[in-house]
């Protein structure tokens, strides 16, 4: 059904440590007599004073390209009231109050650690506009380093009513979840560029024929027959009243009957009250500037013509290579809490249902039809 490229990543957590050091008399050393100094003069008096911990303010650039300080009393107050409200919903006491002479940034760090200790899910500190907010998030069970590709080549082997039903279902499915096709991803372009680096003169006759077939297939994906078939999936409907067509359909074989059952099950994933799978695209470790960006969900859940042709396989290889430089982004439920939050964060199992159905559907249409 899909290709798995590796293992998962560990839990991300953000912690702050305030170091301490103890000084004392070392065993085995003779005690030194204290030197007497005049009472009016203490040559090393500054060593006897407490050195405060340094936690500088955090300045960021906002949407207006202005640098602002986000470690403010207002942000600390908002975060504290948000944490207090969520602790009340959990029916627990928030074991921290931001008082004392420590810096605002240090108080925010301690408040973050406190909230993280009472919440069973993960906690992030996010910048939303010029305001800091707590974000509570949850990783769903999802196969790491996996491309979810739904093909349409198998529909060419179907006939009549079941063919129209299948095409219309796929059309609605990709539209509901805002799925692109593989030609809209940078991995398609990367795999195509790789052909230009092949030394044609160093290939034998069989390798030259394979390269020619691959180039021809790429052209078909870009502006040929396959391009037209993929483009058709984003236009007008194949049939009206899909639900009625499904109820009245009489499959001609057990394989078509199973296909109809999977389509019926998949209809629940695109019901009016169902989430969109791309709404779970939350990068828990996002940074403003970094060397490598993790592939977003929209590059991992795609429409394709075939999951077995060389174009798709080359694109999978580019995806795999890209993922080696960064981590894999999987569906995440998340919510931002405020002082007005009225209910606890309880993620649903929609991504789990999505992945299990997707696997069954693609496996059936690929190996049984």
mmCIF file of C-alpha atoms in Angstrom:
data_model
loop_
_atom_site.group_PDB
_atom_site.id
_atom_site.type_symbol
_atom_site.label_atom_id
_atom_site.label_comp_id
_atom_site.label_asym_id
_atom_site.label_seq_id
_atom_site.Cartn_x
_atom_site.Cartn_y
_atom_site.Cartn_z
ATOM 1 C CA UNK A 1 0.000 0.000 0.000
ATOM 2 C CA UNK A 2 2.692 2.432 0.938
ATOM 3 C CA UNK A 3 6.390 2.549 1.591
ATOM 4 C CA UNK A 4 7.874 2.838 5.064
ATOM 5 C CA UNK A 5 11.347 4.340 5.181
ATOM 6 C CA UNK A 6 12.485 4.168 8.776
ATOM 7 C CA UNK A 7 11.720 4.317 12.441
ATOM 8 C CA UNK A 8 10.051 6.981 14.515
ATOM 9 C CA UNK A 9 11.532 9.844 16.448
ATOM 10 C CA UNK A 10 11.737 10.319 20.184
ATOM 11 C CA UNK A 11 9.527 12.509 22.321
ATOM 12 C CA UNK A 12 10.331 16.164 22.023
ATOM 13 C CA UNK A 13 10.479 18.071 25.251
ATOM 14 C CA UNK A 14 11.760 21.457 26.251
ATOM 15 C CA UNK A 15 13.283 21.796 29.683
ATOM 16 C CA UNK A 16 15.105 24.519 31.513
ATOM 17 C CA UNK A 17 17.769 23.864 34.130
ATOM 18 C CA UNK A 18 19.112 26.279 36.702
ATOM 19 C CA UNK A 19 22.570 25.076 37.742
ATOM 20 C CA UNK A 20 23.781 24.992 41.328
ATOM 21 C CA UNK A 21 27.258 24.367 42.728
ATOM 22 C CA UNK A 22 28.298 23.525 46.261
ATOM 23 C CA UNK A 23 31.626 24.616 47.675
ATOM 24 C CA UNK A 24 33.172 23.129 50.813
ATOM 25 C CA UNK A 25 36.340 22.042 52.557
ATOM 26 C CA UNK A 26 38.197 19.294 50.722
ATOM 27 C CA UNK A 27 39.167 16.302 52.897
ATOM 28 C CA UNK A 28 42.910 15.907 53.395
ATOM 29 C CA UNK A 29 43.687 19.606 53.079
ATOM 30 C CA UNK A 30 44.953 21.525 56.059
ATOM 31 C CA UNK A 31 42.774 24.356 57.202
ATOM 32 C CA UNK A 32 44.227 27.738 56.324
ATOM 33 C CA UNK A 33 44.180 30.584 58.840
ATOM 34 C CA UNK A 34 41.837 33.386 57.866
ATOM 35 C CA UNK A 35 43.661 36.486 56.797
ATOM 36 C CA UNK A 36 42.760 39.572 58.751
ATOM 37 C CA UNK A 37 41.970 42.675 56.748
ATOM 38 C CA UNK A 38 41.025 46.128 57.867
ATOM 39 C CA UNK A 39 37.312 46.466 58.521
ATOM 40 C CA UNK A 40 37.078 49.446 56.204
ATOM 41 C CA UNK A 41 38.445 47.555 53.211
ATOM 42 C CA UNK A 42 37.332 44.223 51.668
ATOM 43 C CA UNK A 43 39.516 43.666 48.605
ATOM 44 C CA UNK A 44 37.325 40.825 47.311
ATOM 45 C CA UNK A 45 34.039 41.904 48.772
ATOM 46 C CA UNK A 46 32.129 41.415 45.501
ATOM 47 C CA UNK A 47 32.661 37.649 45.826
ATOM 48 C CA UNK A 48 30.576 37.631 48.973
ATOM 49 C CA UNK A 49 27.467 38.923 47.216
ATOM 50 C CA UNK A 50 24.850 36.730 45.525
ATOM 51 C CA UNK A 51 25.209 36.581 41.754
ATOM 52 C CA UNK A 52 21.717 36.545 40.220
ATOM 53 C CA UNK A 53 20.914 34.058 37.440
ATOM 54 C CA UNK A 54 20.925 35.609 33.995
ATOM 55 C CA UNK A 55 17.844 35.094 31.838
ATOM 56 C CA UNK A 56 17.765 37.772 29.138
ATOM 57 C CA UNK A 57 14.553 38.876 27.512
ATOM 58 C CA UNK A 58 13.459 37.236 24.268
ATOM 59 C CA UNK A 59 13.136 39.496 21.243
ATOM 60 C CA UNK A 60 11.455 38.282 18.058
ATOM 61 C CA UNK A 61 10.488 39.705 14.690
ATOM 62 C CA UNK A 62 6.744 39.954 14.130
ATOM 63 C CA UNK A 63 4.708 40.098 10.925
ATOM 64 C CA UNK A 64 5.455 43.804 10.592
ATOM 65 C CA UNK A 65 9.217 43.109 10.507
ATOM 66 C CA UNK A 66 9.585 44.858 13.841
ATOM 67 C CA UNK A 67 11.612 43.466 16.736
ATOM 68 C CA UNK A 68 9.548 43.169 19.902
ATOM 69 C CA UNK A 69 10.152 41.827 23.380
ATOM 70 C CA UNK A 70 7.716 38.991 24.128
ATOM 71 C CA UNK A 71 8.865 38.332 27.706
ATOM 72 C CA UNK A 72 6.604 41.013 29.127
ATOM 73 C CA UNK A 73 4.455 41.257 32.237
ATOM 74 C CA UNK A 74 1.374 41.151 30.006
ATOM 75 C CA UNK A 75 2.422 37.874 28.387
ATOM 76 C CA UNK A 76 3.383 36.375 31.740
ATOM 77 C CA UNK A 77 -0.014 37.344 33.150
ATOM 78 C CA UNK A 78 -1.820 35.841 30.141
ATOM 79 C CA UNK A 79 0.141 32.591 30.419
ATOM 80 C CA UNK A 80 -0.405 32.373 34.170
ATOM 81 C CA UNK A 81 -4.159 32.922 33.872
ATOM 82 C CA UNK A 82 -4.281 30.353 31.039
ATOM 83 C CA UNK A 83 -2.435 27.771 33.154
ATOM 84 C CA UNK A 84 -4.625 28.535 36.177
ATOM 85 C CA UNK A 85 -7.782 28.042 34.099
ATOM 86 C CA UNK A 86 -6.594 24.722 32.699
ATOM 87 C CA UNK A 87 -5.536 23.524 36.152
ATOM 88 C CA UNK A 88 -9.079 24.288 37.357
ATOM 89 C CA UNK A 89 -10.489 22.192 34.499
ATOM 90 C CA UNK A 90 -8.153 19.368 35.550
ATOM 91 C CA UNK A 91 -9.340 19.866 39.138
ATOM 92 C CA UNK A 92 -5.780 20.236 40.393
ATOM 93 C CA UNK A 93 -3.854 23.059 41.996
ATOM 94 C CA UNK A 94 -1.262 24.883 39.943
ATOM 95 C CA UNK A 95 1.868 24.441 42.106
ATOM 96 C CA UNK A 96 3.565 27.648 41.048
ATOM 97 C CA UNK A 97 2.941 31.361 41.435
ATOM 98 C CA UNK A 98 5.220 33.766 39.508
ATOM 99 C CA UNK A 99 6.471 35.855 42.394
ATOM 100 C CA UNK A 100 9.922 36.794 43.602
ATOM 101 C CA UNK A 101 12.813 38.729 42.121
ATOM 102 C CA UNK A 102 13.590 36.399 39.217
ATOM 103 C CA UNK A 103 13.330 37.722 35.661
ATOM 104 C CA UNK A 104 10.109 37.489 33.652
ATOM 105 C CA UNK A 105 11.700 35.050 31.231
ATOM 106 C CA UNK A 106 12.719 32.751 34.074
ATOM 107 C CA UNK A 107 9.201 32.931 35.526
ATOM 108 C CA UNK A 108 7.756 31.964 32.146
ATOM 109 C CA UNK A 109 10.148 29.002 31.960
ATOM 110 C CA UNK A 110 9.166 27.840 35.448
ATOM 111 C CA UNK A 111 5.481 28.283 34.635
ATOM 112 C CA UNK A 112 5.951 26.197 31.481
ATOM 113 C CA UNK A 113 7.598 23.391 33.470
ATOM 114 C CA UNK A 114 4.778 23.516 36.016
ATOM 115 C CA UNK A 115 2.027 23.229 33.399
ATOM 116 C CA UNK A 116 3.927 20.467 31.621
ATOM 117 C CA UNK A 117 4.095 18.503 34.892
ATOM 118 C CA UNK A 118 0.301 18.487 35.435
ATOM 119 C CA UNK A 119 -0.807 17.884 31.821
ATOM 120 C CA UNK A 120 -0.746 14.332 30.471
ATOM 121 C CA UNK A 121 -0.149 15.532 26.882
ATOM 122 C CA UNK A 122 2.781 17.503 25.457
ATOM 123 C CA UNK A 123 3.040 21.260 25.959
ATOM 124 C CA UNK A 124 4.621 23.884 23.707
ATOM 125 C CA UNK A 125 5.133 27.594 24.188
ATOM 126 C CA UNK A 126 4.121 29.254 20.918
ATOM 127 C CA UNK A 127 4.292 32.795 19.640
ATOM 128 C CA UNK A 128 0.951 33.836 18.116
ATOM 129 C CA UNK A 129 1.330 37.345 16.763
ATOM 130 C CA UNK A 130 3.055 39.243 19.570
ATOM 131 C CA UNK A 131 1.544 37.047 22.291
ATOM 132 C CA UNK A 132 2.962 33.921 23.906
ATOM 133 C CA UNK A 133 0.471 31.078 24.282
ATOM 134 C CA UNK A 134 0.533 27.551 25.631
ATOM 135 C CA UNK A 135 -0.246 24.869 23.066
ATOM 136 C CA UNK A 136 -1.215 21.366 24.229
ATOM 137 C CA UNK A 137 -0.673 18.684 21.616
ATOM 138 C CA UNK A 138 -0.917 14.920 21.078
ATOM 139 C CA UNK A 139 0.866 12.602 18.611
ATOM 140 C CA UNK A 140 -1.418 10.156 16.830
ATOM 141 C CA UNK A 141 -0.467 6.600 15.958
ATOM 142 C CA UNK A 142 0.772 6.903 12.406
ATOM 143 C CA UNK A 143 3.361 5.003 10.346
ATOM 144 C CA UNK A 144 6.551 7.053 10.248
ATOM 145 C CA UNK A 145 8.272 7.939 6.972
ATOM 146 C CA UNK A 146 5.289 6.818 4.935
ATOM 147 C CA UNK A 147 3.707 8.126 1.754
ATOM 148 C CA UNK A 148 -0.063 7.728 1.502
ATOM 149 C CA UNK A 149 -0.698 7.534 -2.247
ATOM 150 C CA UNK A 150 -4.139 6.812 -3.654
ATOM 151 C CA UNK A 151 -3.945 5.521 -7.278
ATOM 152 C CA UNK A 152 -6.460 5.686 -10.109
ATOM 153 C CA UNK A 153 -4.920 3.330 -12.686
ATOM 154 C CA UNK A 154 -6.980 0.386 -11.353
ATOM 155 C CA UNK A 155 -10.224 2.148 -12.343
ATOM 156 C CA UNK A 156 -9.336 1.499 -16.004
ATOM 157 C CA UNK A 157 -10.010 -2.181 -15.304
ATOM 158 C CA UNK A 158 -13.483 -1.474 -13.904
ATOM 159 C CA UNK A 159 -16.645 -1.160 -15.961
ATOM 160 C CA UNK A 160 -20.078 0.398 -15.714
ATOM 161 C CA UNK A 161 -21.642 1.575 -12.463
ATOM 162 C CA UNK A 162 -18.881 0.450 -10.111
ATOM 163 C CA UNK A 163 -16.342 2.443 -12.152
ATOM 164 C CA UNK A 164 -18.360 5.678 -11.945
ATOM 165 C CA UNK A 165 -18.926 5.159 -8.208
ATOM 166 C CA UNK A 166 -15.211 4.562 -7.546
ATOM 167 C CA UNK A 167 -14.039 7.564 -9.557
ATOM 168 C CA UNK A 168 -16.599 9.851 -7.924
ATOM 169 C CA UNK A 169 -15.676 8.616 -4.461
ATOM 170 C CA UNK A 170 -11.957 9.277 -5.074
ATOM 171 C CA UNK A 171 -12.802 12.701 -6.536
ATOM 172 C CA UNK A 172 -14.774 13.630 -3.419
ATOM 173 C CA UNK A 173 -12.155 12.130 -1.105
ATOM 174 C CA UNK A 174 -9.221 14.138 -2.503
ATOM 175 C CA UNK A 175 -11.334 17.306 -2.686
ATOM 176 C CA UNK A 176 -12.508 16.977 0.932
ATOM 177 C CA UNK A 177 -8.986 16.463 2.273
ATOM 178 C CA UNK A 178 -7.423 19.029 -0.097
ATOM 179 C CA UNK A 179 -5.051 16.398 -1.511
ATOM 180 C CA UNK A 180 -2.635 17.357 -4.294
ATOM 181 C CA UNK A 181 -1.294 14.962 -6.900
ATOM 182 C CA UNK A 182 2.356 13.957 -6.930
ATOM 183 C CA UNK A 183 3.274 16.399 -9.709
ATOM 184 C CA UNK A 184 2.542 19.305 -7.323
ATOM 185 C CA UNK A 185 5.300 18.274 -4.909
ATOM 186 C CA UNK A 186 9.007 19.195 -5.043
ATOM 187 C CA UNK A 187 9.825 15.481 -4.950
ATOM 188 C CA UNK A 188 8.412 15.016 -8.437
ATOM 189 C CA UNK A 189 10.644 17.812 -9.710
ATOM 190 C CA UNK A 190 13.648 16.391 -7.856
ATOM 191 C CA UNK A 191 13.161 12.939 -9.364
ATOM 192 C CA UNK A 192 12.795 14.429 -12.842
ATOM 193 C CA UNK A 193 15.955 16.506 -12.472
ATOM 194 C CA UNK A 194 17.893 13.364 -11.564
ATOM 195 C CA UNK A 195 17.412 12.137 -15.137
ATOM 196 C CA UNK A 196 19.418 15.085 -16.475
ATOM 197 C CA UNK A 197 22.458 13.948 -14.503
ATOM 198 C CA UNK A 198 22.532 10.504 -16.050
ATOM 199 C CA UNK A 199 25.515 10.000 -18.379
ATOM 200 C CA UNK A 200 23.728 8.626 -21.439
ATOM 201 C CA UNK A 201 26.941 7.561 -23.152
ATOM 202 C CA UNK A 202 27.902 5.281 -20.257
ATOM 203 C CA UNK A 203 24.653 3.248 -20.456
ATOM 204 C CA UNK A 204 24.221 -0.033 -22.257
ATOM 205 C CA UNK A 205 21.365 -0.578 -24.705
ATOM 206 C CA UNK A 206 18.935 -1.960 -22.120
ATOM 207 C CA UNK A 207 19.632 0.911 -19.722
ATOM 208 C CA UNK A 208 19.108 3.415 -22.537
ATOM 209 C CA UNK A 209 15.713 1.863 -23.302
ATOM 210 C CA UNK A 210 14.704 2.046 -19.621
ATOM 211 C CA UNK A 211 15.777 5.692 -19.450
ATOM 212 C CA UNK A 212 13.780 6.487 -22.580
ATOM 213 C CA UNK A 213 10.675 4.812 -21.100
ATOM 214 C CA UNK A 214 11.139 6.781 -17.873
ATOM 215 C CA UNK A 215 11.422 10.088 -19.749
ATOM 216 C CA UNK A 216 8.309 9.228 -21.727
ATOM 217 C CA UNK A 217 6.421 8.448 -18.507
ATOM 218 C CA UNK A 218 7.491 11.762 -16.961
ATOM 219 C CA UNK A 219 6.173 13.600 -20.036
ATOM 220 C CA UNK A 220 2.874 11.762 -19.660
ATOM 221 C CA UNK A 221 2.631 12.903 -16.037
ATOM 222 C CA UNK A 222 3.439 16.497 -17.019
ATOM 223 C CA UNK A 223 1.272 17.075 -20.087
ATOM 224 C CA UNK A 224 0.210 13.734 -21.576
ATOM 225 C CA UNK A 225 -2.447 11.085 -20.974
ATOM 226 C CA UNK A 226 -1.706 10.625 -17.256
ATOM 227 C CA UNK A 227 -1.759 14.397 -16.718
ATOM 228 C CA UNK A 228 -5.251 14.564 -18.241
ATOM 229 C CA UNK A 229 -6.494 11.712 -16.054
ATOM 230 C CA UNK A 230 -5.158 13.325 -12.892
ATOM 231 C CA UNK A 231 -6.538 16.716 -13.904
ATOM 232 C CA UNK A 232 -9.967 15.150 -14.539
ATOM 233 C CA UNK A 233 -10.142 14.076 -10.868
ATOM 234 C CA UNK A 234 -10.330 17.746 -9.835
ATOM 235 C CA UNK A 235 -13.146 18.768 -12.175
ATOM 236 C CA UNK A 236 -16.821 17.830 -12.631
ATOM 237 C CA UNK A 237 -18.571 14.915 -10.928
ATOM 238 C CA UNK A 238 -18.636 11.431 -12.441
ATOM 239 C CA UNK A 239 -22.143 10.836 -11.077
ATOM 240 C CA UNK A 240 -24.745 12.608 -8.939
ATOM 241 C CA UNK A 241 -26.256 11.322 -5.665
ATOM 242 C CA UNK A 242 -23.279 9.094 -4.880
ATOM 243 C CA UNK A 243 -24.885 7.634 -1.751
ATOM 244 C CA UNK A 244 -27.895 6.460 -3.757
ATOM 245 C CA UNK A 245 -25.675 4.931 -6.447
ATOM 246 C CA UNK A 246 -23.781 3.019 -3.752
ATOM 247 C CA UNK A 247 -27.009 1.636 -2.251
ATOM 248 C CA UNK A 248 -28.358 0.527 -5.644
ATOM 249 C CA UNK A 249 -25.108 -0.929 -7.028
ATOM 250 C CA UNK A 250 -24.936 -4.688 -7.710
ATOM 251 C CA UNK A 251 -21.273 -5.770 -7.877
ATOM 252 C CA UNK A 252 -20.456 -8.459 -10.433
ATOM 253 C CA UNK A 253 -17.786 -10.195 -8.315
ATOM 254 C CA UNK A 254 -16.576 -10.606 -4.751
ATOM 255 C CA UNK A 255 -13.671 -8.256 -5.501
ATOM 256 C CA UNK A 256 -16.061 -5.516 -6.598
ATOM 257 C CA UNK A 257 -18.259 -6.236 -3.585
ATOM 258 C CA UNK A 258 -15.275 -5.738 -1.288
ATOM 259 C CA UNK A 259 -14.408 -2.514 -3.140
ATOM 260 C CA UNK A 260 -17.937 -1.219 -2.557
ATOM 261 C CA UNK A 261 -17.678 -2.077 1.151
ATOM 262 C CA UNK A 262 -14.428 -0.097 1.439
ATOM 263 C CA UNK A 263 -15.982 2.865 -0.380
ATOM 264 C CA UNK A 264 -18.962 2.766 2.002
ATOM 265 C CA UNK A 265 -16.570 2.732 4.962
ATOM 266 C CA UNK A 266 -14.532 5.561 3.428
ATOM 267 C CA UNK A 267 -17.629 7.741 3.081
ATOM 268 C CA UNK A 268 -17.585 8.212 6.866
ATOM 269 C CA UNK A 269 -14.163 9.861 6.527
ATOM 270 C CA UNK A 270 -15.587 12.622 4.320
ATOM 271 C CA UNK A 271 -18.875 13.187 6.134
ATOM 272 C CA UNK A 272 -19.868 16.782 6.892
ATOM 273 C CA UNK A 273 -18.862 16.499 10.553
ATOM 274 C CA UNK A 274 -15.533 14.773 9.829
ATOM 275 C CA UNK A 275 -12.197 16.593 10.262
ATOM 276 C CA UNK A 276 -9.829 17.231 7.370
ATOM 277 C CA UNK A 277 -6.634 15.228 7.644
ATOM 278 C CA UNK A 278 -4.493 18.276 6.795
ATOM 279 C CA UNK A 279 -5.927 20.058 9.849
ATOM 280 C CA UNK A 280 -3.592 17.804 11.864
ATOM 281 C CA UNK A 281 -0.526 19.373 10.247
ATOM 282 C CA UNK A 282 1.235 20.794 13.314
ATOM 283 C CA UNK A 283 5.015 21.061 13.451
ATOM 284 C CA UNK A 284 5.749 20.601 17.148
ATOM 285 C CA UNK A 285 9.428 21.608 16.741
ATOM 286 C CA UNK A 286 9.097 24.438 14.243
ATOM 287 C CA UNK A 287 11.787 27.072 13.934
ATOM 288 C CA UNK A 288 11.842 30.272 11.933
ATOM 289 C CA UNK A 289 15.100 29.490 10.152
ATOM 290 C CA UNK A 290 16.633 26.035 9.870
ATOM 291 C CA UNK A 291 18.694 24.093 7.393
ATOM 292 C CA UNK A 292 16.110 21.440 6.501
ATOM 293 C CA UNK A 293 12.319 21.602 6.672
ATOM 294 C CA UNK A 294 10.393 18.400 7.506
ATOM 295 C CA UNK A 295 7.985 17.307 4.749
ATOM 296 C CA UNK A 296 4.508 18.618 5.643
ATOM 297 C CA UNK A 297 1.486 16.328 5.561
ATOM 298 C CA UNK A 298 0.340 17.736 2.221
ATOM 299 C CA UNK A 299 3.465 16.210 0.634
ATOM 300 C CA UNK A 300 2.782 12.809 2.226
ATOM 301 C CA UNK A 301 -0.920 12.254 1.395
ATOM 302 C CA UNK A 302 -1.319 12.466 -2.376
ATOM 303 C CA UNK A 303 -3.147 11.379 -5.505
ATOM 304 C CA UNK A 304 -1.135 9.476 -8.101
ATOM 305 C CA UNK A 305 -1.766 7.512 -11.237
ATOM 306 C CA UNK A 306 0.012 4.336 -10.106
ATOM 307 C CA UNK A 307 1.929 3.359 -6.978
ATOM 308 C CA UNK A 308 4.074 0.873 -8.899
ATOM 309 C CA UNK A 309 5.435 2.844 -11.871
ATOM 310 C CA UNK A 310 8.978 4.216 -11.998
ATOM 311 C CA UNK A 311 7.925 7.856 -11.571
ATOM 312 C CA UNK A 312 6.254 7.141 -8.231
ATOM 313 C CA UNK A 313 9.139 4.943 -7.106
ATOM 314 C CA UNK A 314 11.680 7.660 -7.956
ATOM 315 C CA UNK A 315 9.593 10.218 -6.078
ATOM 316 C CA UNK A 316 9.506 7.907 -3.045
ATOM 317 C CA UNK A 317 13.299 7.688 -3.154
ATOM 318 C CA UNK A 318 13.605 11.481 -3.164
ATOM 319 C CA UNK A 319 11.190 11.670 -0.232
ATOM 320 C CA UNK A 320 13.233 9.100 1.661
ATOM 321 C CA UNK A 321 16.489 10.949 0.993
ATOM 322 C CA UNK A 322 14.990 14.255 2.107
ATOM 323 C CA UNK A 323 13.691 12.746 5.344
ATOM 324 C CA UNK A 324 17.169 11.566 6.299
ATOM 325 C CA UNK A 325 18.133 15.217 6.873
ATOM 326 C CA UNK A 326 15.263 15.984 9.236
ATOM 327 C CA UNK A 327 12.396 14.392 11.170
ATOM 328 C CA UNK A 328 9.114 13.025 9.882
ATOM 329 C CA UNK A 329 6.012 15.101 10.480
ATOM 330 C CA UNK A 330 2.926 13.053 11.366
ATOM 331 C CA UNK A 331 -0.667 14.032 12.299
ATOM 332 C CA UNK A 332 -0.890 15.912 15.580
ATOM 333 C CA UNK A 333 -3.966 17.137 17.470
ATOM 334 C CA UNK A 334 -3.408 20.450 19.201
ATOM 335 C CA UNK A 335 -5.189 23.288 20.958
ATOM 336 C CA UNK A 336 -4.167 26.700 22.257
ATOM 337 C CA UNK A 337 -5.357 27.413 25.772
ATOM 338 C CA UNK A 338 -6.427 30.823 27.051
ATOM 339 C CA UNK A 339 -7.937 32.180 30.274
ATOM 340 C CA UNK A 340 -11.340 31.583 28.599
ATOM 341 C CA UNK A 341 -10.786 27.889 27.751
ATOM 342 C CA UNK A 342 -13.935 25.995 28.717
ATOM 343 C CA UNK A 343 -13.069 22.320 28.210
ATOM 344 C CA UNK A 344 -10.175 19.907 28.463
ATOM 345 C CA UNK A 345 -8.197 18.826 25.426
ATOM 346 C CA UNK A 346 -9.384 15.359 24.357
ATOM 347 C CA UNK A 347 -8.022 14.320 20.937
ATOM 348 C CA UNK A 348 -10.110 11.989 18.797
ATOM 349 C CA UNK A 349 -8.837 8.976 16.863
ATOM 350 C CA UNK A 350 -9.616 10.282 13.363
ATOM 351 C CA UNK A 351 -6.035 9.990 11.988
ATOM 352 C CA UNK A 352 -5.856 6.373 13.201
ATOM 353 C CA UNK A 353 -9.122 5.573 11.416
ATOM 354 C CA UNK A 354 -7.876 7.375 8.303
ATOM 355 C CA UNK A 355 -4.579 5.465 8.076
ATOM 356 C CA UNK A 356 -6.155 2.047 8.712
ATOM 357 C CA UNK A 357 -8.833 2.565 6.067
ATOM 358 C CA UNK A 358 -6.319 3.999 3.580
ATOM 359 C CA UNK A 359 -4.107 0.951 3.907
ATOM 360 C CA UNK A 360 -6.982 -1.476 3.360
ATOM 361 C CA UNK A 361 -8.340 0.431 0.379
ATOM 362 C CA UNK A 362 -5.054 0.876 -1.503
ATOM 363 C CA UNK A 363 -3.951 -2.685 -0.804
ATOM 364 C CA UNK A 364 -7.210 -4.057 -2.209
ATOM 365 C CA UNK A 365 -7.307 -1.937 -5.376
ATOM 366 C CA UNK A 366 -3.618 -2.577 -6.081
ATOM 367 C CA UNK A 367 -3.434 -6.336 -5.605
ATOM 368 C CA UNK A 368 -6.995 -7.567 -6.197
ATOM 369 C CA UNK A 369 -8.413 -5.490 -9.048
#
